[in-house]
Amino acid sequence: MIVPATARQRARVLHEELHEHNYRYYVLDDPVITDAEYDRLLRELQQLEATHPELVTPDSPTRRVGAAPLKAFGQVHHELRMLSLDNAFDDEELADFDRRVRERLGVETIEYAAEPKLDGVAVSLLYEDGVLVRGATRGDGETGEDITQNVRTIDGVPLRLTGDGIPRVLEVRGEVYIPHRGFEQLNRQAIAQEQKPFVNPRNAAAGSLRQLDPKITAARPLEMYCYGVGLVEGQLPERHSEILTRLGEWRLRVYPGIGRVQGLAGCIDYYQSLEQQRATLAFDIDGVVFKVDRLDQQQQLGFVSRAPRWAIARKFPAEEAQTRVAGIDVQVGRTGAITPVARLEPVFVGGVTVTNATLHNADEVHRKDVRKGDTVIVRRAGDVIPEVVRVIREKRKKGARRFKMPATCPECDSAVERVEGEAVARCTGGLFCPAQRREAIKHFASRRAMDIDGLGDKLVDQLVETGLIHDVSDLFQLDVEEFSGLERMAEKSAANLVNALDQSKETTLERFVYALGIREVGEATARILAQEFGDLEPLMQAQVDTLQEIHDIGPVVAQHIAGFFSESHNREVIRKLRTAGVHWKPVATTSVLSLKGKTFVLTGALSMPRNELKDRLQAAGARVTGSVSKKTDYVVVGDSPGSKADKARELGIKILDEAECLKNI
Ligand code: IVH
């Protein structure tokens, strides 16, 4: 059907008007029409689009909600890694940061951009030709989840950017959060519907973004502030603060009070003033982020592992509260570590109700001398486990007894051992201990490991208790009937769980290695192992000394890894998992081992500090020496190289420029 010109024109006008009102309402907080008028315009456009479906465009104001529920989220590879931030917990640490920056740049005073550290969920938005084409979570920084249809439902996120000079490709990064008012309302609703209320706004925001049905996300009061950019194809200003201003001009939401401050003193002033405003802000923040404002300086500073050297989060002090210790229990962890835990009378601190606090280990309990019945100060900061800060001795009741670590495991009765020089006591029961088994299975199922949706902690406890499973491989043998025989497990949830288990079978090598729960092998180490060995078999066969040759893997970790794979029951569990269908694609191994034993000489002016390239080459197993000889394998030349380049040519040694060299690392 041909769309009449009048309809097309009217649709265009409605687009413009609705985008404008949306922007005024959600970004500027300054509406010029009533909600009813807005609804009328929106309905008119909906009707036009219903009659002439050709008029529907992806950036139409009617397209925020309406996509069908997904079965699972797709994956998004972040072309530029989404980094985290280093923390400074007091002014001294902030001063150290500023000193390091000044020294590295050789500059007396640094200009910083200062912003609140929003307590929400990091999200990346991708705009192509000004149109929102993708939204993604941070995930592990390299791979996140595709939540496009969910971010589209956030009213403050423009479906289309407006203004001049918008780069062809623009990846915007920011934090999605739920403001206090929205959070309270959400929880009132939850309680009225006899659902469990959310613990805090951050969890509510994270949960809302992870909904497969965008209608649920749309009903949550999510907001977003943008704090930076990722991938860009096009021109942007040369200062971070100016980029943010530009984002605001294009109608993205940017916190209005962003500062540009001079040096450490400026940072401290900004911090103090924001700390004072904190209680009056409409949303949670947990500190201030300072970023070197000039991009050329940022580039010069670069990164260390997961965080930039040019930014720091100055955290607000953790909140504290007073309560009473109802008792001290011990908990057995995945690796058998026995942790004393204080059971507390519930107390509201740092945004949640706390009922337990870790006491870390026996030494810590004795140092703080925490006893059953004591009145204590507890502290909770961000996501950190709450802890007991100190005991109020004046309030101790007579006869309060000192805590004693049990000599045997409370779960399996095996002996508790404390290795010389280690603070931690461990149950020696290994996987015979039901607590260790439970925790190993929880870890295996967790989001960053095998990501088995619906296999919560309580369920794992039940599965182990009832003897339905003994190790992780048994999970894949259970069917809907067996699951639905469990407490609080309807047939529908059982079917979902079987489905989730099935889906989890397709995984990656690094996730699988992490999921195995080898001591001291966290995500970063699992990634290194995956990259280094490419597949599981070579890793399983690696000897301690081979493992130790890998940069970042020390003798203790190497022992744990080799020890784990030498145990026949671990190999058997792995075999059963693979038979059940758990699989991954082999990883193309990095050239790390191929640089091993190669000798490099660096000459000329490089774009990064010479020591940095040297570190990176050495990390990849190469040797870096000062002079060219017949033993040299490669000479890396920068600008205006000297005689070393000539000598290399003379000797017929391979010459690389910096880019070629980096490609090999
Ligand atoms: S910048 C390269 N700025 O904090 C630096 N992050 O601990 C990347 N966050 O994952 C982050 N407010 O989710 C930056 N104004 C802000 C922020 C902020 C909150 C979060 C963000 C990030 C985490 C890092």
XYZ file of C-alpha atoms and ligand atoms in Angstrom:
689
model
C 0.000 0.000 0.000
C 1.287 3.445 -0.845
C 1.521 5.696 2.174
C -0.132 9.066 1.539
C 2.313 11.972 1.763
C 0.241 13.567 4.503
C 0.524 10.458 6.674
C 4.274 10.292 6.107
C 4.645 13.933 6.963
C 2.486 13.675 10.055
C 4.489 10.661 11.237
C 7.698 12.634 10.844
C 6.307 15.552 12.832
C 5.117 13.198 15.571
C 8.566 11.538 15.690
C 10.251 14.862 16.179
C 7.788 16.071 18.778
C 7.799 12.875 20.779
C 11.606 12.653 20.782
C 11.726 16.250 21.920
C 9.201 15.748 24.747
C 10.907 12.578 25.784
C 14.209 14.413 26.009
C 12.699 17.316 27.934
C 10.990 14.954 30.370
C 13.633 12.298 30.985
C 16.922 14.072 30.337
C 16.303 17.718 31.127
C 13.630 17.006 33.731
C 11.757 19.985 32.308
C 8.586 18.884 30.484
C 6.504 21.405 28.571
C 3.396 19.268 28.031
C 1.278 17.147 30.342
C 1.488 13.373 30.460
C -1.966 13.175 28.929
C -0.903 15.292 25.971
C 2.170 13.137 25.515
C 0.050 9.986 25.531
C -2.264 11.486 22.960
C 0.636 12.168 20.562
C 2.065 8.712 21.135
C -1.298 7.058 20.472
C -1.717 9.049 17.290
C 1.632 7.804 16.037
C 0.793 4.244 17.074
C -2.408 4.424 15.057
C -0.644 5.841 12.010
C 1.935 3.075 12.189
C -0.749 0.450 12.591
C -2.452 1.627 9.418
C 0.834 2.104 7.525
C 3.404 -0.346 8.857
C 5.923 1.016 6.320
C 6.212 4.070 8.533
C 7.731 2.131 11.387
C 11.439 2.833 11.838
C 13.729 1.323 14.477
C 14.137 4.705 16.161
C 10.405 5.399 16.280
C 9.247 6.594 19.730
C 6.705 3.762 19.661
C 9.449 1.159 19.468
C 10.734 1.332 23.015
C 8.754 -1.654 24.146
C 7.208 -4.339 22.066
C 9.973 -6.759 21.225
C 9.157 -10.381 22.002
C 10.803 -12.131 24.986
C 14.156 -13.734 24.213
C 15.182 -17.315 24.990
C 18.658 -16.217 25.980
C 20.895 -13.193 25.584
C 23.376 -13.148 22.753
C 27.002 -12.349 23.395
C 28.717 -9.092 22.588
C 32.438 -8.831 22.142
C 33.703 -5.462 23.358
C 36.097 -4.235 20.738
C 37.611 -1.999 23.417
C 37.649 -3.701 26.799
C 35.314 -2.291 29.439
C 37.676 -1.556 32.263
C 37.266 -1.207 35.972
C 38.733 1.416 38.260
C 41.369 1.353 40.933
C 40.217 2.601 44.314
C 41.582 5.139 46.776
C 40.131 4.769 50.257
C 41.553 7.956 51.762
C 43.187 11.236 50.781
C 46.623 9.756 51.121
C 45.902 7.103 48.519
C 44.445 9.785 46.315
C 47.625 11.833 46.737
C 49.686 8.760 45.765
C 47.635 8.441 42.614
C 48.123 12.097 41.733
C 51.864 11.829 42.372
C 52.196 8.775 40.134
C 50.335 10.560 37.346
C 52.450 13.702 37.657
C 55.672 11.742 37.701
C 54.770 9.653 34.695
C 53.737 12.697 32.702
C 56.443 14.988 34.050
C 53.811 17.664 34.659
C 53.384 19.825 37.734
C 49.601 20.077 37.964
C 47.075 17.806 36.372
C 43.621 18.817 35.295
C 41.056 16.238 36.290
C 37.449 15.672 35.360
C 35.480 14.834 38.509
C 32.274 12.808 38.478
C 30.153 10.862 40.934
C 30.788 7.146 41.067
C 27.328 5.860 40.352
C 26.297 2.686 42.077
C 24.562 0.807 39.299
C 25.380 -1.403 36.348
C 27.849 -0.560 33.578
C 26.282 -0.535 30.124
C 27.578 0.119 26.626
C 25.366 1.754 23.988
C 26.335 1.589 20.342
C 25.105 4.281 17.954
C 25.614 3.967 14.216
C 24.823 7.059 12.199
C 23.197 8.379 15.344
C 20.783 5.463 15.738
C 20.922 3.149 18.752
C 21.780 -0.277 17.369
C 23.027 -2.207 20.387
C 23.125 -2.206 24.152
C 25.389 -4.518 26.119
C 26.419 -5.324 29.658
C 30.031 -5.199 30.736
C 30.253 -8.928 31.477
C 33.866 -9.811 32.143
C 35.012 -6.670 30.337
C 35.694 -8.490 27.091
C 32.396 -10.228 26.474
C 29.052 -8.977 27.672
C 25.422 -9.760 27.027
C 23.335 -8.243 24.289
C 20.587 -6.356 26.118
C 19.575 -4.108 23.234
C 15.885 -4.620 23.636
C 16.080 -3.872 27.334
C 18.079 -0.643 27.089
C 15.625 0.552 24.456
C 12.947 0.570 27.131
C 14.873 3.075 29.276
C 13.205 6.361 28.522
C 16.280 8.479 29.134
C 18.280 6.533 26.535
C 17.788 8.223 23.160
C 16.912 5.858 20.327
C 18.430 8.454 18.037
C 20.975 11.179 18.705
C 20.269 14.723 17.634
C 22.747 17.470 16.774
C 25.894 18.229 14.796
C 29.103 16.317 14.392
C 27.825 12.948 15.631
C 30.504 10.335 14.834
C 29.459 7.615 12.404
C 30.146 5.021 15.049
C 29.867 6.043 18.672
C 29.970 3.677 21.613
C 28.792 5.414 24.752
C 29.380 3.952 28.192
C 27.587 4.709 31.372
C 25.811 3.443 34.412
C 22.208 2.277 34.567
C 20.661 2.701 38.007
C 17.367 2.985 39.823
C 16.814 6.198 41.786
C 15.658 6.042 45.418
C 12.064 7.014 44.727
C 11.670 4.435 42.000
C 13.267 1.815 44.218
C 10.895 2.444 47.094
C 7.921 2.274 44.796
C 9.198 -0.916 43.199
C 9.537 -2.560 46.586
C 6.126 -1.373 47.751
C 4.718 -3.053 44.669
C 6.699 -6.222 45.262
C 5.457 -6.462 48.842
C 1.848 -5.779 47.794
C 2.139 -8.662 45.329
C 3.686 -10.870 48.002
C 6.999 -11.014 46.167
C 10.405 -10.715 47.741
C 11.552 -7.088 47.851
C 14.895 -6.153 46.270
C 17.916 -5.851 48.525
C 19.121 -2.520 47.160
C 18.774 -0.323 44.066
C 21.889 -1.723 42.410
C 20.651 -5.320 42.572
C 17.263 -4.197 41.351
C 18.863 -2.424 38.379
C 21.034 -5.427 37.537
C 18.080 -7.803 37.779
C 15.922 -5.517 35.668
C 18.463 -5.434 32.855
C 18.771 -9.207 32.844
C 15.124 -9.832 32.024
C 14.506 -11.841 28.892
C 11.125 -10.182 28.549
C 11.616 -6.466 27.798
C 8.124 -5.701 29.086
C 9.356 -6.431 32.597
C 12.369 -4.169 32.097
C 10.104 -1.453 30.723
C 8.113 -1.482 33.953
C 11.221 -0.818 36.073
C 12.198 2.792 36.851
C 15.656 2.592 35.232
C 17.762 5.635 34.458
C 21.176 6.083 32.926
C 24.041 8.548 33.150
C 26.771 8.407 30.529
C 30.370 8.743 31.701
C 32.528 8.038 28.685
C 32.990 6.588 25.241
C 34.408 3.359 23.844
C 34.760 2.708 20.157
C 34.524 5.880 18.046
C 34.764 6.399 14.315
C 34.773 10.124 13.835
C 35.963 13.290 15.557
C 35.594 13.993 19.244
C 37.059 16.754 21.444
C 40.440 16.227 23.042
C 39.318 16.413 26.627
C 37.174 13.965 28.534
C 35.058 16.747 30.061
C 34.380 18.210 26.620
C 33.378 14.823 25.265
C 30.808 14.539 28.046
C 29.495 18.009 27.221
C 29.195 16.924 23.615
C 27.305 13.747 24.616
C 24.882 15.974 26.504
C 24.394 18.148 23.431
C 23.472 15.053 21.466
C 20.824 14.394 24.115
C 22.466 11.645 26.064
C 22.041 11.925 29.819
C 25.153 13.196 31.567
C 25.400 14.123 35.251
C 25.032 17.911 35.323
C 27.537 18.567 38.117
C 30.661 17.174 36.465
C 33.685 19.197 37.523
C 36.981 20.160 35.977
C 39.435 20.557 38.830
C 43.098 21.444 39.245
C 45.424 19.021 40.947
C 45.012 17.129 44.188
C 43.585 20.124 46.056
C 40.846 20.514 43.468
C 40.037 16.804 43.737
C 39.740 16.963 47.511
C 37.436 19.999 47.341
C 35.177 18.298 44.842
C 35.135 15.111 46.908
C 34.138 16.970 50.059
C 31.403 18.915 48.383
C 29.919 15.812 46.747
C 30.125 13.915 50.017
C 28.018 16.648 51.585
C 25.469 16.511 48.791
C 25.352 12.734 48.857
C 22.327 12.468 51.137
C 20.312 14.836 48.963
C 21.029 13.088 45.659
C 18.185 11.155 44.069
C 20.363 8.059 43.544
C 23.119 6.062 45.205
C 26.749 6.952 44.675
C 29.661 5.290 46.402
C 32.455 7.720 45.697
C 33.952 10.139 43.214
C 35.802 9.258 40.016
C 38.722 11.445 38.952
C 39.965 11.160 35.385
C 42.934 12.889 33.772
C 41.064 15.270 31.504
C 43.414 15.511 28.519
C 43.121 12.516 26.212
C 46.716 12.795 25.017
C 47.814 12.448 28.634
C 45.436 9.531 29.151
C 47.013 7.811 26.199
C 50.498 8.413 27.492
C 49.556 6.860 30.813
C 47.891 3.745 29.392
C 46.578 0.838 31.433
C 47.600 -1.761 33.946
C 45.747 -5.061 33.603
C 42.102 -4.174 34.155
C 42.223 -0.502 35.041
C 43.440 2.705 33.448
C 46.381 4.536 35.017
C 44.598 7.811 34.327
C 41.574 7.348 36.569
C 40.794 6.529 40.170
C 37.700 6.039 42.277
C 37.933 7.808 45.624
C 35.485 5.749 47.652
C 33.331 7.138 50.425
C 34.014 5.545 53.783
C 32.017 2.427 54.444
C 28.920 2.809 56.566
C 28.989 1.510 60.114
C 26.311 0.439 62.568
C 25.986 -1.091 66.016
C 24.434 -4.465 66.755
C 24.804 -7.596 68.886
C 26.496 -10.908 68.152
C 23.912 -13.655 68.595
C 26.509 -16.351 68.074
C 29.670 -17.346 66.238
C 29.476 -20.196 63.730
C 32.009 -21.545 61.327
C 31.445 -21.940 57.626
C 33.230 -24.373 55.360
C 34.084 -22.973 51.945
C 34.711 -24.532 48.559
C 38.363 -25.168 49.259
C 37.733 -26.334 52.823
C 38.706 -22.988 54.351
C 36.966 -22.616 57.677
C 35.697 -19.123 58.300
C 34.234 -17.976 61.586
C 31.068 -15.980 60.981
C 29.309 -13.720 63.453
C 25.529 -14.189 63.453
C 24.126 -10.749 64.123
C 20.887 -9.275 65.255
C 19.657 -7.763 61.983
C 20.892 -4.233 61.395
C 20.475 -1.881 58.438
C 23.824 -0.690 57.136
C 25.172 0.385 53.753
C 21.796 -0.039 52.131
C 20.991 -3.588 53.231
C 19.948 -5.515 56.296
C 22.948 -7.399 57.563
C 22.581 -10.603 59.588
C 26.066 -12.116 59.211
C 29.549 -10.693 59.237
C 32.756 -12.480 58.406
C 35.416 -12.767 61.066
C 37.935 -14.007 58.465
C 39.942 -16.477 60.578
C 40.765 -17.518 64.099
C 43.562 -14.952 64.506
C 41.204 -12.206 63.538
C 38.560 -13.315 66.046
C 41.124 -13.349 68.797
C 42.718 -10.081 67.766
C 39.344 -8.361 67.837
C 38.286 -10.617 70.686
C 34.734 -11.018 69.494
C 32.532 -13.131 71.765
C 28.992 -14.378 71.677
C 26.673 -11.733 73.154
C 29.067 -8.833 72.462
C 27.889 -5.469 71.178
C 29.878 -4.708 68.043
C 30.324 -2.153 65.270
C 29.814 -3.665 61.822
C 30.780 -2.145 58.514
C 29.633 -2.705 55.001
C 31.001 -1.072 51.861
C 29.631 -1.644 48.377
C 29.594 -5.281 47.498
C 32.103 -6.206 50.137
C 31.077 -8.799 52.725
C 30.107 -7.061 55.983
C 32.695 -7.252 58.718
C 32.988 -6.671 62.424
C 35.115 -3.591 63.012
C 35.420 -3.755 66.791
C 33.796 -4.802 70.020
C 32.389 -2.275 72.476
C 34.062 -3.744 75.533
C 32.133 -1.696 78.073
C 28.977 -3.492 77.020
C 30.313 -7.020 77.423
C 28.319 -9.230 79.769
C 30.130 -11.128 82.502
C 31.027 -14.685 81.648
C 31.248 -14.132 77.869
C 33.447 -16.965 76.601
C 36.316 -16.698 74.144
C 35.774 -18.228 70.735
C 37.445 -21.554 70.048
C 38.057 -22.914 66.583
C 36.660 -26.466 66.285
C 39.241 -29.236 65.918
C 37.034 -31.146 63.499
C 34.902 -30.023 60.584
C 31.337 -29.293 61.711
C 30.045 -30.741 58.452
C 31.994 -33.944 57.962
C 33.998 -34.458 61.174
C 37.310 -34.591 59.305
C 40.285 -33.069 61.040
C 40.809 -29.333 60.746
C 44.345 -28.438 59.783
C 46.241 -25.220 59.810
C 49.329 -25.090 57.633
C 52.334 -23.358 59.194
C 52.451 -19.731 58.204
C 48.903 -19.680 56.847
C 46.097 -17.850 58.589
C 43.422 -20.154 57.283
C 42.326 -23.400 58.880
C 41.009 -26.022 56.502
C 38.811 -29.071 56.639
C 40.828 -31.992 55.309
C 37.750 -33.826 54.050
C 38.064 -32.680 50.432
C 35.082 -33.667 48.343
C 34.064 -36.135 51.021
C 32.897 -33.073 52.944
C 29.348 -32.163 51.905
C 30.032 -28.471 52.508
C 32.965 -28.446 50.103
C 30.918 -30.377 47.578
C 28.009 -27.958 47.847
C 30.223 -24.932 47.480
C 32.098 -26.438 44.525
C 28.793 -27.065 42.778
C 27.540 -23.537 43.502
C 30.729 -22.159 42.080
C 30.445 -24.358 38.997
C 26.900 -23.117 38.360
C 27.611 -19.442 39.050
C 27.093 -16.765 36.479
C 30.707 -16.201 35.572
C 31.399 -19.921 35.450
C 28.901 -22.225 33.695
C 26.070 -19.724 34.157
C 23.325 -22.225 34.959
C 20.248 -20.078 35.314
C 17.884 -21.157 38.072
C 20.332 -23.353 39.956
C 20.383 -21.283 43.129
C 22.242 -21.956 46.364
C 19.230 -23.381 48.202
C 18.578 -25.817 45.401
C 22.172 -27.024 45.406
C 21.961 -27.544 49.173
C 18.894 -29.678 48.644
C 20.387 -31.667 45.793
C 23.449 -32.557 47.821
C 21.519 -33.214 51.008
C 19.080 -35.572 49.332
C 21.978 -37.375 47.679
C 20.639 -36.693 44.191
C 24.030 -35.389 43.156
C 27.553 -35.997 44.375
C 29.527 -33.927 41.941
C 28.892 -31.426 39.170
C 28.640 -34.053 36.457
C 25.581 -35.576 38.148
C 23.669 -32.363 37.445
C 23.445 -33.239 33.789
C 21.949 -36.661 34.507
C 18.822 -35.356 36.226
C 15.520 -34.965 34.415
C 12.433 -32.818 34.920
C 10.758 -35.449 37.050
C 13.643 -35.723 39.476
C 13.961 -31.962 39.830
C 10.251 -31.433 40.327
C 10.302 -33.886 43.217
C 12.242 -31.276 45.200
C 10.812 -28.735 47.601
C 9.496 -25.504 46.086
C 10.151 -26.772 42.593
C 7.215 -26.624 40.215
C 7.283 -28.604 36.997
C 7.708 -25.419 34.986
C 10.822 -24.357 36.911
C 12.168 -27.899 36.673
C 11.746 -27.830 32.915
C 13.434 -24.414 32.757
C 16.310 -25.722 34.792
C 16.836 -28.749 32.568
C 16.787 -26.362 29.664
C 19.320 -24.051 31.319
C 21.574 -27.022 32.058
C 21.368 -28.013 28.448
C 22.271 -24.544 27.303
C 25.170 -24.270 29.683
C 26.843 -27.192 27.944
C 27.988 -24.878 25.227
C 30.657 -22.896 26.999
C 34.163 -21.525 26.572
C 37.406 -23.086 27.703
C 38.157 -20.253 30.103
C 34.748 -20.443 31.742
C 35.097 -24.198 32.080
C 38.554 -23.968 33.636
C 37.294 -21.313 36.029
C 34.210 -23.422 36.836
C 36.372 -26.356 37.919
C 37.193 -24.361 41.022
C 40.902 -25.112 41.140
C 42.419 -23.337 44.117
C 43.739 -19.881 43.290
C 42.522 -20.108 39.710
C 40.208 -17.141 39.277
C 38.838 -15.768 36.059
C 42.021 -13.988 35.023
C 44.180 -17.082 35.524
C 41.616 -19.257 33.746
C 41.773 -16.906 30.794
C 45.552 -17.029 30.680
C 45.492 -20.836 30.818
C 42.935 -21.019 28.021
C 44.965 -18.700 25.839
C 48.176 -20.465 26.622
C 47.047 -24.054 26.080
C 44.209 -23.625 23.621
C 42.388 -26.735 24.819
C 41.889 -28.807 27.936
C 44.048 -31.861 27.167
C 47.368 -30.021 26.956
C 46.479 -28.148 30.136
C 45.618 -31.394 31.926
C 48.962 -32.826 30.967
C 51.063 -29.781 31.790
C 53.766 -30.323 34.393
C 54.403 -27.910 37.218
C 57.501 -26.447 35.568
C 55.719 -25.827 32.259
C 52.941 -24.050 34.111
C 55.384 -21.999 36.072
C 56.995 -20.684 32.925
C 53.812 -18.830 32.140
C 53.924 -15.232 33.134
C 51.599 -14.503 36.071
C 51.564 -18.105 37.284
C 53.668 -18.631 40.347
C 54.889 -21.888 41.888
C 51.953 -22.250 44.303
C 49.287 -21.816 41.650
C 51.187 -24.114 39.305
C 51.164 -26.764 42.055
C 47.437 -26.366 42.593
C 46.719 -26.725 38.889
C 48.905 -29.756 38.298
C 47.702 -31.267 41.570
C 44.080 -30.845 40.582
C 44.476 -32.602 37.253
C 46.544 -35.401 38.726
C 43.663 -36.510 40.957
C 41.818 -39.348 39.307
C 38.408 -38.310 40.627
C 38.794 -34.858 39.089
C 39.725 -36.410 35.760
C 36.733 -38.695 36.051
C 34.343 -35.785 36.690
C 35.766 -33.979 33.657
C 35.303 -37.093 31.555
C 31.690 -37.404 32.642
C 31.019 -33.747 31.930
C 32.329 -34.117 28.415
C 30.337 -37.295 27.866
C 27.245 -35.397 29.008
C 27.922 -32.937 26.201
C 29.811 -30.060 27.807
C 31.922 -28.569 25.039
C 33.754 -25.456 23.870
C 35.678 -24.284 20.875
C 39.435 -24.641 21.145
C 41.115 -21.270 21.576
C 43.658 -19.999 19.078
C 46.691 -19.893 21.341
C 48.419 -16.580 21.565
C 51.899 -16.304 20.200
C 53.199 -16.119 23.748
C 55.075 -19.352 23.572
C 56.403 -18.543 20.128
C 58.216 -15.479 21.481
C 59.728 -17.617 24.151
C 63.494 -17.571 24.047
C 63.602 -14.965 21.272
C 65.938 -12.031 21.761
C 64.798 -8.499 21.007
C 66.596 -5.172 20.807
C 64.627 -1.901 20.871
C 65.876 1.262 19.213
C 64.576 4.690 18.205
C 61.646 6.658 19.625
C 58.601 4.501 20.298
C 55.054 5.673 20.914
C 55.008 4.097 24.383
C 57.677 4.312 27.055
C 60.432 1.903 26.087
C 60.187 0.108 29.412
C 56.570 -0.652 28.769
C 57.271 -2.429 25.498
C 60.146 -4.178 27.191
C 57.839 -5.389 29.986
C 55.323 -6.647 27.506
C 57.893 -8.527 25.468
C 59.332 -10.087 28.570
C 55.881 -10.989 29.770
C 55.469 -12.851 26.489
C 58.593 -14.848 27.181
C 61.105 -12.867 25.126
C 64.513 -11.579 26.187
C 65.262 -7.921 25.638
C 68.905 -6.904 25.392
C 70.731 -3.645 24.799
C 72.957 -4.364 21.837
C 72.626 -6.091 18.506
C 74.624 -9.233 17.911
C 74.350 -12.419 15.907
C 72.225 -13.817 18.724
C 69.560 -11.143 18.253
C 66.367 -12.404 16.628
C 64.488 -9.139 16.104
C 65.229 -5.433 16.227
C 62.244 -3.180 16.839
C 62.785 0.267 15.358
C 60.927 3.442 16.270
C 61.415 6.919 14.841
C 64.950 8.085 14.002
C 66.709 4.832 14.904
C 70.459 4.906 15.384
C 73.311 2.618 14.528
C 71.564 -0.441 15.965
C 69.215 -0.529 12.985
C 72.197 -0.338 10.609
C 73.941 -3.130 12.421
C 70.792 -5.275 12.240
C 70.621 -4.750 8.519
C 74.285 -5.655 8.210
C 73.783 -8.894 10.091
C 70.560 -9.694 8.220
C 68.457 -9.625 11.402
C 64.722 -9.219 11.033
C 63.549 -5.644 11.605
C 60.058 -4.906 12.923
C 58.287 -1.623 13.435
C 56.378 -1.081 16.657
C 53.011 -2.115 15.245
C 54.389 -5.363 13.820
C 56.025 -6.094 17.109
C 52.808 -5.510 19.073
C 50.905 -7.801 16.769
C 53.200 -10.600 17.871
C 52.673 -10.095 21.567
S 34.765 5.119 34.225
C 38.037 3.396 32.251
N 33.125 6.671 35.529
O 32.573 1.857 38.218
C 37.194 3.617 33.395
N 32.986 4.340 35.906
O 34.858 0.323 39.166
C 35.916 2.931 33.279
N 31.251 3.667 37.471
O 32.546 -0.556 35.690
C 34.867 3.374 34.145
N 30.487 5.675 37.878
O 30.373 0.662 36.169
C 33.529 5.417 35.312
N 31.713 8.162 36.592
C 32.106 6.904 36.366
C 31.503 5.811 37.015
C 31.984 4.530 36.754
C 30.356 4.389 38.134
C 31.388 2.211 37.558
C 31.451 1.523 36.229
C 32.710 0.709 36.227
C 33.030 0.658 37.678
C 34.514 0.527 37.852
